[in-house]
PDB file of C-alpha atoms and ligand atoms in Angstrom:
ATOM      1  CA  LEU Y   1      33.338  63.107 -24.163  1.00  0.00           C
ATOM      2  CA  MET Y   2      29.939  64.856 -24.232  1.00  0.00           C
ATOM      3  CA  LYS Y   3      28.353  61.770 -22.745  1.00  0.00           C
ATOM      4  CA  LYS Y   4      30.903  61.871 -19.962  1.00  0.00           C
ATOM      5  CA  VAL Y   5      30.259  65.579 -19.406  1.00  0.00           C
ATOM      6  CA  ASP Y   6      26.496  65.005 -19.281  1.00  0.00           C
ATOM      7  CA  GLN Y   7      26.911  62.187 -16.829  1.00  0.00           C
ATOM      8  CA  LEU Y   8      29.147  64.320 -14.607  1.00  0.00           C
ATOM      9  CA  LYS Y   9      26.614  67.150 -14.731  1.00  0.00           C
ATOM     10  CA  ASP Y  10      23.797  64.853 -13.675  1.00  0.00           C
ATOM     11  CA  GLU Y  11      25.831  63.396 -10.852  1.00  0.00           C
ATOM     12  CA  PHE Y  12      26.817  66.871  -9.794  1.00  0.00           C
ATOM     13  CA  ILE Y  13      23.269  68.197  -9.697  1.00  0.00           C
ATOM     14  CA  GLY Y  14      22.027  65.204  -7.749  1.00  0.00           C
ATOM     15  CA  LEU Y  15      24.812  65.164  -5.209  1.00  0.00           C
ATOM     16  CA  VAL Y  16      25.021  68.889  -4.606  1.00  0.00           C
ATOM     17  CA  SER Y  17      21.283  69.495  -4.413  1.00  0.00           C
ATOM     18  CA  HIS Y  18      20.995  66.758  -1.864  1.00  0.00           C
ATOM     19  CA  GLU Y  19      23.879  68.128   0.174  1.00  0.00           C
ATOM     20  CA  LEU Y  20      22.391  71.632   0.098  1.00  0.00           C
ATOM     21  CA  ARG Y  21      18.963  70.462   1.014  1.00  0.00           C
ATOM     22  CA  THR Y  22      19.885  68.493   4.126  1.00  0.00           C
ATOM     23  CA  PRO Y  23      21.242  71.443   6.125  1.00  0.00           C
ATOM     24  CA  LEU Y  24      18.499  73.703   4.827  1.00  0.00           C
ATOM     25  CA  THR Y  25      15.865  71.286   6.142  1.00  0.00           C
ATOM     26  CA  VAL Y  26      17.459  71.404   9.588  1.00  0.00           C
ATOM     27  CA  ILE Y  27      17.661  75.201   9.517  1.00  0.00           C
ATOM     28  CA  LEU Y  28      14.028  75.608   8.465  1.00  0.00           C
ATOM     29  CA  GLY Y  29      12.867  73.072  11.040  1.00  0.00           C
ATOM     30  CA  ALA Y  30      14.796  74.693  13.888  1.00  0.00           C
ATOM     31  CA  LEU Y  31      13.713  78.237  13.035  1.00  0.00           C
ATOM     32  CA  ASN Y  32      10.143  77.132  12.500  1.00  0.00           C
ATOM     33  CA  THR Y  33      10.055  75.582  15.967  1.00  0.00           C
ATOM     34  CA  VAL Y  34      11.566  78.646  17.608  1.00  0.00           C
ATOM     35  CA  LEU Y  35       9.171  81.006  15.833  1.00  0.00           C
ATOM     36  CA  GLY Y  36       6.107  78.822  16.222  1.00  0.00           C
ATOM     37  CA  GLU Y  37       6.547  77.651  19.780  1.00  0.00           C
ATOM     38  CA  GLY Y  38       8.912  80.254  21.109  1.00  0.00           C
ATOM     39  CA  GLY Y  39       6.737  80.847  24.179  1.00  0.00           C
ATOM     40  CA  LYS Y  40       6.738  77.219  25.257  1.00  0.00           C
ATOM     41  CA  LEU Y  41      10.449  76.585  24.878  1.00  0.00           C
ATOM     42  CA  SER Y  42      13.070  77.001  27.571  1.00  0.00           C
ATOM     43  CA  GLN Y  43      16.022  79.310  27.023  1.00  0.00           C
ATOM     44  CA  GLN Y  44      18.205  76.246  26.707  1.00  0.00           C
ATOM     45  CA  GLU Y  45      15.992  74.630  24.073  1.00  0.00           C
ATOM     46  CA  ILE Y  46      16.009  77.829  22.061  1.00  0.00           C
ATOM     47  CA  ARG Y  47      19.756  78.001  22.351  1.00  0.00           C
ATOM     48  CA  HIS Y  48      20.153  74.400  21.105  1.00  0.00           C
ATOM     49  CA  LEU Y  49      17.872  74.924  18.136  1.00  0.00           C
ATOM     50  CA  THR Y  50      19.601  78.168  17.210  1.00  0.00           C
ATOM     51  CA  GLU Y  51      22.985  76.509  17.482  1.00  0.00           C
ATOM     52  CA  ASP Y  52      21.871  73.660  15.219  1.00  0.00           C
ATOM     53  CA  ALA Y  53      20.632  76.172  12.677  1.00  0.00           C
ATOM     54  CA  TYR Y  54      23.911  78.058  12.908  1.00  0.00           C
ATOM     55  CA  TRP Y  55      26.140  75.020  12.316  1.00  0.00           C
ATOM     56  CA  GLU Y  56      24.018  73.856   9.426  1.00  0.00           C
ATOM     57  CA  ALA Y  57      24.137  77.342   7.905  1.00  0.00           C
ATOM     58  CA  GLU Y  58      27.885  77.173   8.207  1.00  0.00           C
ATOM     59  CA  ARG Y  59      27.871  73.831   6.398  1.00  0.00           C
ATOM     60  CA  LEU Y  60      25.845  75.392   3.597  1.00  0.00           C
ATOM     61  CA  SER Y  61      28.231  78.293   3.440  1.00  0.00           C
ATOM     62  CA  ASN Y  62      31.185  75.902   3.121  1.00  0.00           C
ATOM     63  CA  ILE Y  63      29.580  73.955   0.299  1.00  0.00           C
ATOM     64  CA  LEU Y  64      28.818  77.184  -1.550  1.00  0.00           C
ATOM     65  CA  ALA Y  65      32.334  78.500  -0.979  1.00  0.00           C
ATOM     66  CA  ASN Y  66      33.733  75.294  -2.514  1.00  0.00           C
ATOM     67  CA  LEU Y  67      31.372  75.536  -5.482  1.00  0.00           C
ATOM     68  CA  LEU Y  68      32.329  79.156  -6.097  1.00  0.00           C
ATOM     69  CA  GLU Y  69      36.047  78.446  -5.828  1.00  0.00           C
ATOM     70  CA  LEU Y  70      35.791  75.517  -8.215  1.00  0.00           C
ATOM     71  CA  ALA Y  71      33.854  77.630 -10.709  1.00  0.00           C
ATOM     72  CA  ARG Y  72      36.470  80.402 -10.439  1.00  0.00           C
ATOM     73  CA  ALA Y  73      39.320  77.944 -10.833  1.00  0.00           C
ATOM     74  CA  GLN Y  74      37.704  76.375 -13.909  1.00  0.00           C
ATOM     75  CA  ALA Y  75      37.303  79.819 -15.467  1.00  0.00           C
ATOM     76  CA  ASN Y  76      40.878  80.808 -14.556  1.00  0.00           C
ATOM     77  CA  ARG Y  77      39.541  83.628 -12.422  1.00  0.00           C
ATOM     78  CA  LEU Y  78      40.946  82.894  -9.002  1.00  0.00           C
ATOM     79  CA  GLN Y  79      42.631  86.289  -8.573  1.00  0.00           C
ATOM     80  CA  LEU Y  80      44.894  85.377  -5.704  1.00  0.00           C
ATOM     81  CA  LEU Y  81      45.819  87.924  -3.101  1.00  0.00           C
ATOM     82  CA  GLU Y  82      49.270  87.119  -1.804  1.00  0.00           C
ATOM     83  CA  GLU Y  83      50.348  88.473   1.552  1.00  0.00           C
ATOM     84  CA  PRO Y  84      52.731  87.488   4.362  1.00  0.00           C
ATOM     85  CA  VAL Y  85      51.120  84.876   6.592  1.00  0.00           C
ATOM     86  CA  ASP Y  86      52.505  83.514   9.837  1.00  0.00           C
ATOM     87  CA  MET Y  87      51.347  79.913   9.474  1.00  0.00           C
ATOM     88  CA  LYS Y  88      51.746  79.195  13.157  1.00  0.00           C
ATOM     89  CA  GLU Y  89      49.325  81.904  14.178  1.00  0.00           C
ATOM     90  CA  PHE Y  90      47.103  81.137  11.233  1.00  0.00           C
ATOM     91  CA  ILE Y  91      46.771  77.414  12.047  1.00  0.00           C
ATOM     92  CA  ASP Y  92      45.952  78.309  15.673  1.00  0.00           C
ATOM     93  CA  THR Y  93      43.102  80.517  14.526  1.00  0.00           C
ATOM     94  CA  VAL Y  94      41.618  78.043  12.041  1.00  0.00           C
ATOM     95  CA  VAL Y  95      41.881  75.125  14.466  1.00  0.00           C
ATOM     96  CA  ARG Y  96      40.207  77.131  17.220  1.00  0.00           C
ATOM     97  CA  GLU Y  97      37.314  77.758  14.868  1.00  0.00           C
ATOM     98  CA  VAL Y  98      36.989  74.077  13.911  1.00  0.00           C
ATOM     99  CA  LYS Y  99      37.195  72.973  17.562  1.00  0.00           C
ATOM    100  CA  TRP Y 100      33.992  74.875  18.212  1.00  0.00           C
ATOM    101  CA  ARG Y 101      31.943  72.539  16.083  1.00  0.00           C
ATOM    102  CA  ALA Y 102      34.094  69.388  16.196  1.00  0.00           C
ATOM    103  CA  THR Y 103      33.931  68.883  19.933  1.00  0.00           C
ATOM    104  CA  ALA Y 104      34.074  65.083  19.725  1.00  0.00           C
ATOM    105  CA  HIS Y 105      37.615  65.042  18.355  1.00  0.00           C
ATOM    106  CA  GLU Y 106      40.891  65.962  19.943  1.00  0.00           C
ATOM    107  CA  ILE Y 107      42.745  68.366  17.655  1.00  0.00           C
ATOM    108  CA  VAL Y 108      46.400  69.003  18.412  1.00  0.00           C
ATOM    109  CA  ILE Y 109      48.835  71.383  16.752  1.00  0.00           C
ATOM    110  CA  ASP Y 110      52.522  70.857  16.162  1.00  0.00           C
ATOM    111  CA  CYS Y 111      54.283  73.794  14.485  1.00  0.00           C
ATOM    112  CA  ARG Y 112      58.060  74.096  14.261  1.00  0.00           C
ATOM    113  CA  GLY Y 113      60.419  76.880  13.347  1.00  0.00           C
ATOM    114  CA  SER Y 114      59.727  80.081  11.508  1.00  0.00           C
ATOM    115  CA  LEU Y 115      56.675  79.606   9.361  1.00  0.00           C
ATOM    116  CA  MET Y 116      56.247  82.865   7.484  1.00  0.00           C
ATOM    117  CA  VAL Y 117      54.944  82.283   3.973  1.00  0.00           C
ATOM    118  CA  ALA Y 118      53.548  84.385   1.146  1.00  0.00           C
ATOM    119  CA  ALA Y 119      50.029  83.116   0.533  1.00  0.00           C
ATOM    120  CA  ASP Y 120      46.403  83.959  -0.014  1.00  0.00           C
ATOM    121  CA  ARG Y 121      44.987  83.836   3.497  1.00  0.00           C
ATOM    122  CA  VAL Y 122      41.366  83.150   2.553  1.00  0.00           C
ATOM    123  CA  ARG Y 123      42.416  80.352   0.225  1.00  0.00           C
ATOM    124  CA  VAL Y 124      44.745  78.703   2.723  1.00  0.00           C
ATOM    125  CA  GLU Y 125      41.896  78.824   5.218  1.00  0.00           C
ATOM    126  CA  ARG Y 126      39.611  77.103   2.691  1.00  0.00           C
ATOM    127  CA  ILE Y 127      42.214  74.364   2.123  1.00  0.00           C
ATOM    128  CA  LEU Y 128      42.755  73.799   5.818  1.00  0.00           C
ATOM    129  CA  LEU Y 129      39.024  73.826   6.595  1.00  0.00           C
ATOM    130  CA  ASN Y 130      38.327  71.235   3.901  1.00  0.00           C
ATOM    131  CA  LEU Y 131      41.112  68.955   5.130  1.00  0.00           C
ATOM    132  CA  LEU Y 132      40.036  69.331   8.754  1.00  0.00           C
ATOM    133  CA  ASP Y 133      36.388  68.702   7.891  1.00  0.00           C
ATOM    134  CA  ASN Y 134      37.401  65.490   6.157  1.00  0.00           C
ATOM    135  CA  ALA Y 135      39.624  64.416   9.036  1.00  0.00           C
ATOM    136  CA  VAL Y 136      36.630  64.856  11.350  1.00  0.00           C
ATOM    137  CA  LYS Y 137      34.141  63.181   8.997  1.00  0.00           C
ATOM    138  CA  TYR Y 138      36.233  60.122   8.214  1.00  0.00           C
ATOM    139  CA  SER Y 139      37.445  59.260  11.711  1.00  0.00           C
ATOM    140  CA  LEU Y 140      35.754  58.194  14.912  1.00  0.00           C
ATOM    141  CA  PRO Y 141      34.728  60.567  17.676  1.00  0.00           C
ATOM    142  CA  GLY Y 142      37.326  60.504  20.416  1.00  0.00           C
ATOM    143  CA  SER Y 143      40.218  60.037  18.015  1.00  0.00           C
ATOM    144  CA  THR Y 144      42.992  62.569  17.574  1.00  0.00           C
ATOM    145  CA  ILE Y 145      43.659  64.846  14.619  1.00  0.00           C
ATOM    146  CA  ARG Y 146      47.105  66.362  14.354  1.00  0.00           C
ATOM    147  CA  VAL Y 147      47.805  69.516  12.377  1.00  0.00           C
ATOM    148  CA  PHE Y 148      51.472  70.182  11.815  1.00  0.00           C
ATOM    149  CA  ALA Y 149      53.662  72.574   9.900  1.00  0.00           C
ATOM    150  CA  LYS Y 150      57.380  72.620   9.330  1.00  0.00           C
ATOM    151  CA  ARG Y 151      59.846  74.384   7.123  1.00  0.00           C
ATOM    152  CA  THR Y 152      61.889  72.361   4.666  1.00  0.00           C
ATOM    153  CA  ASP Y 153      64.505  74.008   2.415  1.00  0.00           C
ATOM    154  CA  ASN Y 154      62.457  76.789   0.852  1.00  0.00           C
ATOM    155  CA  GLU Y 155      58.899  75.858   1.554  1.00  0.00           C
ATOM    156  CA  VAL Y 156      56.540  75.152   4.401  1.00  0.00           C
ATOM    157  CA  VAL Y 157      54.799  71.785   4.540  1.00  0.00           C
ATOM    158  CA  ILE Y 158      51.467  71.627   6.324  1.00  0.00           C
ATOM    159  CA  GLY Y 159      49.856  68.335   7.254  1.00  0.00           C
ATOM    160  CA  VAL Y 160      46.541  67.134   8.619  1.00  0.00           C
ATOM    161  CA  CYS Y 161      46.771  63.669  10.101  1.00  0.00           C
ATOM    162  CA  ASP Y 162      43.815  61.580  11.259  1.00  0.00           C
ATOM    163  CA  GLN Y 163      43.345  58.134  12.779  1.00  0.00           C
ATOM    164  CA  GLY Y 164      40.356  57.377  10.591  1.00  0.00           C
ATOM    165  CA  ILE Y 165      39.255  54.853   7.998  1.00  0.00           C
ATOM    166  CA  GLY Y 166      42.148  55.520   5.615  1.00  0.00           C
ATOM    167  CA  ILE Y 167      42.217  55.429   1.807  1.00  0.00           C
ATOM    168  CA  PRO Y 168      43.309  52.490  -0.360  1.00  0.00           C
ATOM    169  CA  VAL Y 169      46.382  53.320  -2.466  1.00  0.00           C
ATOM    170  CA  LYS Y 170      44.469  52.596  -5.678  1.00  0.00           C
ATOM    171  CA  ASP Y 171      41.948  55.358  -4.857  1.00  0.00           C
ATOM    172  CA  GLN Y 172      44.396  58.009  -3.730  1.00  0.00           C
ATOM    173  CA  GLU Y 173      44.585  59.735  -7.099  1.00  0.00           C
ATOM    174  CA  ARG Y 174      40.880  59.547  -7.815  1.00  0.00           C
ATOM    175  CA  ILE Y 175      39.759  61.374  -4.665  1.00  0.00           C
ATOM    176  CA  PHE Y 176      41.317  64.613  -5.971  1.00  0.00           C
ATOM    177  CA  LYS Y 177      38.979  64.581  -8.971  1.00  0.00           C
ATOM    178  CA  PRO Y 178      35.639  66.414  -8.875  1.00  0.00           C
ATOM    179  CA  PHE Y 179      32.693  64.573  -7.276  1.00  0.00           C
ATOM    180  CA  GLN Y 180      34.668  61.402  -6.621  1.00  0.00           C
ATOM    181  CA  ARG Y 181      33.672  59.815  -3.340  1.00  0.00           C
ATOM    182  CA  LEU Y 182      34.605  56.440  -1.911  1.00  0.00           C
ATOM    183  CA  GLU Y 183      32.256  54.012  -0.233  1.00  0.00           C
ATOM    184  CA  THR Y 184      32.305  54.608   3.501  1.00  0.00           C
ATOM    185  CA  PRO Y 185      30.884  52.209   6.076  1.00  0.00           C
ATOM    186  CA  ASP Y 186      28.411  54.629   7.678  1.00  0.00           C
ATOM    187  CA  LYS Y 187      27.491  56.641   4.576  1.00  0.00           C
ATOM    188  CA  VAL Y 188      29.028  59.957   5.514  1.00  0.00           C
ATOM    189  CA  GLY Y 189      27.609  62.877   3.517  1.00  0.00           C
ATOM    190  CA  GLY Y 190      29.649  65.043   1.188  1.00  0.00           C
ATOM    191  CA  THR Y 191      29.814  66.642  -2.237  1.00  0.00           C
ATOM    192  CA  GLY Y 192      33.150  65.335  -3.490  1.00  0.00           C
ATOM    193  CA  LEU Y 193      34.232  68.958  -3.931  1.00  0.00           C
ATOM    194  CA  GLY Y 194      36.565  69.462  -0.983  1.00  0.00           C
ATOM    195  CA  LEU Y 195      39.743  67.865  -2.278  1.00  0.00           C
ATOM    196  CA  VAL Y 196      39.505  69.098  -5.844  1.00  0.00           C
ATOM    197  CA  VAL Y 197      39.146  72.624  -4.474  1.00  0.00           C
ATOM    198  CA  CYS Y 198      42.148  72.058  -2.189  1.00  0.00           C
ATOM    199  CA  GLN Y 199      44.196  70.871  -5.138  1.00  0.00           C
ATOM    200  CA  ARG Y 200      43.216  73.814  -7.352  1.00  0.00           C
ATOM    201  CA  LEU Y 201      43.932  76.352  -4.616  1.00  0.00           C
ATOM    202  CA  VAL Y 202      47.257  74.780  -3.670  1.00  0.00           C
ATOM    203  CA  GLU Y 203      48.466  74.504  -7.251  1.00  0.00           C
ATOM    204  CA  ALA Y 204      47.341  78.037  -8.098  1.00  0.00           C
ATOM    205  CA  GLN Y 205      49.762  79.175  -5.387  1.00  0.00           C
ATOM    206  CA  GLY Y 206      52.634  77.086  -6.712  1.00  0.00           C
ATOM    207  CA  GLY Y 207      52.305  74.356  -4.103  1.00  0.00           C
ATOM    208  CA  ARG Y 208      51.715  70.611  -4.117  1.00  0.00           C
ATOM    209  CA  ILE Y 209      49.183  68.480  -2.297  1.00  0.00           C
ATOM    210  CA  TRP Y 210      49.293  64.736  -1.649  1.00  0.00           C
ATOM    211  CA  VAL Y 211      48.109  62.049   0.696  1.00  0.00           C
ATOM    212  CA  GLU Y 212      49.721  59.170   2.553  1.00  0.00           C
ATOM    213  CA  SER Y 213      47.297  56.614   3.849  1.00  0.00           C
ATOM    214  CA  GLN Y 214      46.542  52.956   4.500  1.00  0.00           C
ATOM    215  CA  PRO Y 215      43.035  51.589   5.008  1.00  0.00           C
ATOM    216  CA  GLY Y 216      42.344  51.317   8.710  1.00  0.00           C
ATOM    217  CA  GLN Y 217      45.471  53.264   9.624  1.00  0.00           C
ATOM    218  CA  GLY Y 218      44.338  56.825   9.091  1.00  0.00           C
ATOM    219  CA  SER Y 219      45.371  59.407   6.518  1.00  0.00           C
ATOM    220  CA  THR Y 220      47.769  62.308   6.332  1.00  0.00           C
ATOM    221  CA  PHE Y 221      47.144  65.046   3.777  1.00  0.00           C
ATOM    222  CA  TYR Y 222      50.113  67.291   3.066  1.00  0.00           C
ATOM    223  CA  PHE Y 223      50.345  70.544   1.160  1.00  0.00           C
ATOM    224  CA  THR Y 224      53.126  73.040   0.539  1.00  0.00           C
TER     225      THR Y 224
HETATM  226  P1  LIG Z   1      33.611  64.771   0.338  1.00  0.00           P
HETATM  227  O1  LIG Z   1      34.267  64.576   1.661  1.00  0.00           O
HETATM  228  O2  LIG Z   1      32.623  65.870   0.326  1.00  0.00           O
HETATM  229  O3  LIG Z   1      33.060  63.487  -0.218  1.00  0.00           O
HETATM  230  P2  LIG Z   1      36.237  65.392  -0.750  1.00  0.00           P
HETATM  231  O4  LIG Z   1      36.604  65.854  -2.118  1.00  0.00           O
HETATM  232  O5  LIG Z   1      36.654  66.229   0.381  1.00  0.00           O
HETATM  233  O6  LIG Z   1      34.680  65.191  -0.774  1.00  0.00           O
HETATM  234  O7  LIG Z   1      36.833  63.935  -0.563  1.00  0.00           O
HETATM  235  C1  LIG Z   1      36.667  62.950  -1.582  1.00  0.00           C
HETATM  236  C2  LIG Z   1      36.641  61.558  -0.992  1.00  0.00           C
HETATM  237  O8  LIG Z   1      37.931  61.226  -0.471  1.00  0.00           O
HETATM  238  C3  LIG Z   1      35.696  61.393   0.183  1.00  0.00           C
HETATM  239  O9  LIG Z   1      34.375  61.132  -0.247  1.00  0.00           O
HETATM  240  C4  LIG Z   1      36.313  60.222   0.931  1.00  0.00           C
HETATM  241  O10 LIG Z   1      35.928  59.003   0.324  1.00  0.00           O
HETATM  242  C5  LIG Z   1      37.808  60.411   0.693  1.00  0.00           C
HETATM  243  N1  LIG Z   1      38.482  61.107   1.826  1.00  0.00           N
HETATM  244  C6  LIG Z   1      38.795  62.420   1.896  1.00  0.00           C
HETATM  245  N2  LIG Z   1      39.428  62.715   3.048  1.00  0.00           N
HETATM  246  C7  LIG Z   1      39.532  61.553   3.729  1.00  0.00           C
HETATM  247  C8  LIG Z   1      40.092  61.186   4.998  1.00  0.00           C
HETATM  248  N3  LIG Z   1      40.690  62.087   5.786  1.00  0.00           N
HETATM  249  N4  LIG Z   1      40.021  59.878   5.359  1.00  0.00           N
HETATM  250  C9  LIG Z   1      39.428  58.958   4.557  1.00  0.00           C
HETATM  251  N5  LIG Z   1      38.876  59.240   3.361  1.00  0.00           N
HETATM  252  C10 LIG Z   1      38.918  60.522   2.943  1.00  0.00           C
END
């Protein structure tokens, strides 16, 4: 077991440091250019560089948020704050935010019926952001991502459906474990933290999370 733990720790340090460093390099480079050559750059160039820095900072912030949530979950210190949430309104807000940076994808929303739930808003946002980020990362630009929500007997099911590379059935359990990543054709970056955090946050709120997918046919992640 200790060997396994050590190995996981090593993998973790390698993967996460790399994923933290990449955005930081972009941020430092962009800011360095703006500060060093500010006078020679056009307004538009400055705007582009600042935007790049901003999106990369947001990526960093997301990775750190996932790390913190996983650490809290492991220590049984999630301290959920339950409040009434109108999922319809909530999904609109989160999707609008994601659309800002994921301009190459079409994101559509399909919400039906009354969707009031008792949930931790910040945590549901984290879940939805992770699932949407994945949907964007593992599907081609120009494809459509559908976010839907519907009420079944006494719960609300939320789904994120992409037209991407899909996930073989044999790997569908494994991807919810920490740091597990599948081979992808164009070596998409990631920490392997997103889905384990989703699972912990869903289960801490009494919900379930699962995936339906076929390689080449896209994936749908559901949570209640
Ligand atoms: P990350 O995306 O940072 O690697 P996640 O925990 O979010 O980590 O996902 C784990 C793995 O599951 C990914 O590396 C990828 O192989 C697979 N995966 C997750 N979401 C999707 C998706 N929508 N389509 C295809 N594969 C996915």
